[in-house]
C-alpha cells in the first residue's frame, strides 16, 4: 500500500512538472494560450457568414472578435486556421484589416469551388491585394498555387498575415509584402502574378484609379483578376462595382465575365439559406 501510494504521488508529481513545462513553453511562444482554448460560438462555426452592424468608421460582427477562426476547403479537405486581431492584443480586435470579413470568406469559397472543376490556381503565381488576415492567400497555397504573395499597406496587418502563413505551414509557398497601390509602388511587382485576387477593395472611389493601375502592372500578360465584393449598409454595390469597372477599362484591363444569371446563381450556391438572407439584405454580392 505504501508503495502504491508512493507511485501515485510520483506520477502526480511528474505530471505536474510536465504540465508546468508545457504551459511555460506555450506562454512564451509566439501564439497566446487563449487562441488554443477559444471555442467558436455556434454562429461562427464552419466559417459562417453572419450579419454585420455599423460602428464608427467601419462594420463589426460577433466572429471578428474571436482570436482565431477555422475554415475548410471542400476541394482538398484542408483545414485552415486564421488568427485575427484579438490574438495579437494591443487593442487590435475589431480593427479593419485584422479580422476575416464576409467578402473574404466568399472569395475563398469561390476559389475553392472553381478548383473542384479545374486546377485553376495549380502552378500559378498568385498575389492578393488588401489581404487582411490572408485567408484567401492561405487557401490559394492549399489549392495548389506555386507561389503566393499576401500584400497590404498596413504593417500591423502584414504581421498578422505572416502569422497565418506560419500557422498553416505554407512558408515555402507564401510570403507577405507591404504594398501601397499605384504606379510607383506596384512597379516592384511588375508582371509578378498569373492571378490577382482580392475582396472588398472598391468601397472608396478615391482608390479606384490606384487599384486599377496596380492590377494592370502586377498581372502577367493574359493574367486574371478574381475579385469579390459584398454590400454593406449604406453602400451601393452596383454603383461601386460599375464605377470601378469603368476605371479598369482605362488601364488596359479587359472584363472577361460580366455579371450574368449563371454567376449570380453560382455565388448563391456557396451560401446557406441564412447567409443568403444576410447578403441580400445588404445589397448582394458581385
PDB file of C-alpha atoms in Angstrom, residues 26 48 57 65 84 97 101 168 179 269 275 279:
ATOM      1  CA  UNK A  26       3.265  27.954 -24.673  1.00  0.00           C
ATOM      2  CA  UNK A  48     -20.046  31.068 -41.424  1.00  0.00           C
ATOM      3  CA  UNK A  57     -15.819  54.226 -39.469  1.00  0.00           C
ATOM      4  CA  UNK A  65     -13.759  39.421 -32.005  1.00  0.00           C
ATOM      5  CA  UNK A  84      -7.488  37.575 -36.066  1.00  0.00           C
ATOM      6  CA  UNK A  97      -7.848  44.522 -41.807  1.00  0.00           C
ATOM      7  CA  UNK A 101     -14.579  39.776 -43.484  1.00  0.00           C
ATOM      8  CA  UNK A 168      -0.862  26.913 -41.742  1.00  0.00           C
ATOM      9  CA  UNK A 179       2.326  47.191 -50.884  1.00  0.00           C
ATOM     10  CA  UNK A 269     -24.807  28.045 -54.267  1.00  0.00           C
ATOM     11  CA  UNK A 275     -26.192  33.545 -45.349  1.00  0.00           C
ATOM     12  CA  UNK A 279     -26.022  39.165 -48.003  1.00  0.00           C
TER      13      UNK A 279
END
